[in-house]
Amino acid sequence: MGLFTKDIKTMDDLFVHQLQDIYYAEKQLVKALPKMADKATDPMLKQGFMTHLEETRGHVKRLEQVFEMHGAKAKAVDCPAIDGIIEEAEETAGEVEDKTVLDAALINAAQAAEHYEIVRYGSLVAWAKRLGRNECAAVLQKTLDEEKATDKKLTTLAEGSINIRAAG
């Protein structure tokens, strides 16, 4: 089902489709985060990726809960956006020899994923409220808050030490 196909006729259809999209994205990130942690050299960045891996596993479970609450089957649809973000991160990481620069590149890649998720969860929260599914909105809001917090932690880490070392 493409975003602009005849399959999406109602706001409810759009809501379910975007749930399926972010469900796929979260599952892909569960696979990608350990690889990012392995490549990271900064101990705080490595730990941050592992902490966010556990949060991301929780996001998958929350999405399954939202599917159930909404009366829809938990199902993933391909998300070319997250696939592209992950692919770009892998390509860039493979090209960087200086490990301090690699850490900066990994943060950039992680933030690209976080920003994608923030956009998706923000829309899902708004749409759930519009559809009168406040219980779904509350569950999705928890994940949105965690994604925003992770983005802030990455910014703090980048600006506090990693970008400084990479530029030096």
mmCIF file of C-alpha atoms in Angstrom, residues 11-88:
data_model
loop_
_atom_site.group_PDB
_atom_site.id
_atom_site.type_symbol
_atom_site.label_atom_id
_atom_site.label_comp_id
_atom_site.label_asym_id
_atom_site.label_seq_id
_atom_site.Cartn_x
_atom_site.Cartn_y
_atom_site.Cartn_z
ATOM 1 C CA MET A 11 -8.120 9.145 8.253
ATOM 2 C CA ASP A 12 -8.432 5.776 9.968
ATOM 3 C CA ASP A 13 -6.783 4.087 6.961
ATOM 4 C CA LEU A 14 -3.998 6.663 7.057
ATOM 5 C CA PHE A 15 -3.541 6.179 10.808
ATOM 6 C CA VAL A 16 -3.221 2.401 10.448
ATOM 7 C CA HIS A 17 -0.864 2.748 7.478
ATOM 8 C CA GLN A 18 1.431 5.074 9.421
ATOM 9 C CA LEU A 19 1.341 2.700 12.401
ATOM 10 C CA GLN A 20 2.493 -0.052 10.037
ATOM 11 C CA ASP A 21 5.206 2.230 8.646
ATOM 12 C CA ILE A 22 6.649 3.186 12.042
ATOM 13 C CA TYR A 23 6.312 -0.430 13.231
ATOM 14 C CA TYR A 24 8.592 -1.465 10.370
ATOM 15 C CA ALA A 25 10.952 1.435 11.137
ATOM 16 C CA GLU A 26 11.232 0.529 14.826
ATOM 17 C CA LYS A 27 11.924 -3.123 13.980
ATOM 18 C CA GLN A 28 14.672 -2.068 11.547
ATOM 19 C CA LEU A 29 16.191 0.162 14.222
ATOM 20 C CA VAL A 30 16.247 -2.763 16.663
ATOM 21 C CA LYS A 31 18.560 -4.432 14.126
ATOM 22 C CA ALA A 32 20.619 -1.300 13.346
ATOM 23 C CA LEU A 33 21.307 0.028 16.860
ATOM 24 C CA PRO A 34 23.605 -2.823 17.982
ATOM 25 C CA LYS A 35 25.675 -2.324 14.803
ATOM 26 C CA MET A 36 25.916 1.391 15.534
ATOM 27 C CA ALA A 37 26.953 0.669 19.109
ATOM 28 C CA ASP A 38 29.651 -1.707 17.857
ATOM 29 C CA LYS A 39 31.076 0.984 15.560
ATOM 30 C CA ALA A 40 30.978 3.764 18.174
ATOM 31 C CA THR A 41 34.245 4.432 19.992
ATOM 32 C CA ASP A 42 33.011 6.957 22.544
ATOM 33 C CA PRO A 43 31.857 4.983 25.630
ATOM 34 C CA MET A 44 28.949 7.342 26.328
ATOM 35 C CA LEU A 45 27.754 7.107 22.718
ATOM 36 C CA LYS A 46 28.077 3.316 22.766
ATOM 37 C CA GLN A 47 26.050 3.174 25.996
ATOM 38 C CA GLY A 48 23.504 5.624 24.599
ATOM 39 C CA PHE A 49 22.892 3.384 21.599
ATOM 40 C CA MET A 50 22.423 0.347 23.852
ATOM 41 C CA THR A 51 20.053 2.239 26.145
ATOM 42 C CA HIS A 52 18.040 3.401 23.161
ATOM 43 C CA LEU A 53 17.976 -0.170 21.826
ATOM 44 C CA GLU A 54 16.088 -1.210 24.969
ATOM 45 C CA GLU A 55 13.741 1.767 24.593
ATOM 46 C CA THR A 56 13.188 0.870 20.928
ATOM 47 C CA ARG A 57 12.224 -2.681 21.869
ATOM 48 C CA GLY A 58 9.672 -1.071 24.180
ATOM 49 C CA HIS A 59 8.447 1.112 21.302
ATOM 50 C CA VAL A 60 7.768 -2.027 19.260
ATOM 51 C CA LYS A 61 5.721 -3.451 22.146
ATOM 52 C CA ARG A 62 3.814 -0.179 22.547
ATOM 53 C CA LEU A 63 2.982 -0.142 18.849
ATOM 54 C CA GLU A 64 1.657 -3.688 19.152
ATOM 55 C CA GLN A 65 -0.473 -2.447 22.041
ATOM 56 C CA VAL A 66 -1.798 0.457 19.936
ATOM 57 C CA PHE A 67 -2.639 -1.875 17.048
ATOM 58 C CA GLU A 68 -4.585 -4.057 19.483
ATOM 59 C CA MET A 69 -6.335 -1.084 21.113
ATOM 60 C CA HIS A 70 -7.312 0.175 17.667
ATOM 61 C CA GLY A 71 -8.587 -3.228 16.562
ATOM 62 C CA ALA A 72 -5.998 -3.640 13.830
ATOM 63 C CA LYS A 73 -3.509 -6.428 13.189
ATOM 64 C CA ALA A 74 0.093 -5.580 14.069
ATOM 65 C CA LYS A 75 1.713 -5.598 10.657
ATOM 66 C CA ALA A 76 4.683 -3.800 9.142
ATOM 67 C CA VAL A 77 4.811 -2.209 5.703
ATOM 68 C CA ASP A 78 8.071 -1.336 4.008
ATOM 69 C CA CYS A 79 9.369 2.085 4.934
ATOM 70 C CA PRO A 80 11.798 3.293 2.268
ATOM 71 C CA ALA A 81 12.612 6.368 4.372
ATOM 72 C CA ILE A 82 14.075 4.433 7.319
ATOM 73 C CA ASP A 83 15.748 1.986 4.953
ATOM 74 C CA GLY A 84 17.434 4.946 3.260
ATOM 75 C CA ILE A 85 18.503 6.511 6.555
ATOM 76 C CA ILE A 86 20.033 3.218 7.735
ATOM 77 C CA GLU A 87 21.681 2.527 4.372
ATOM 78 C CA GLU A 88 23.189 6.014 4.271
#
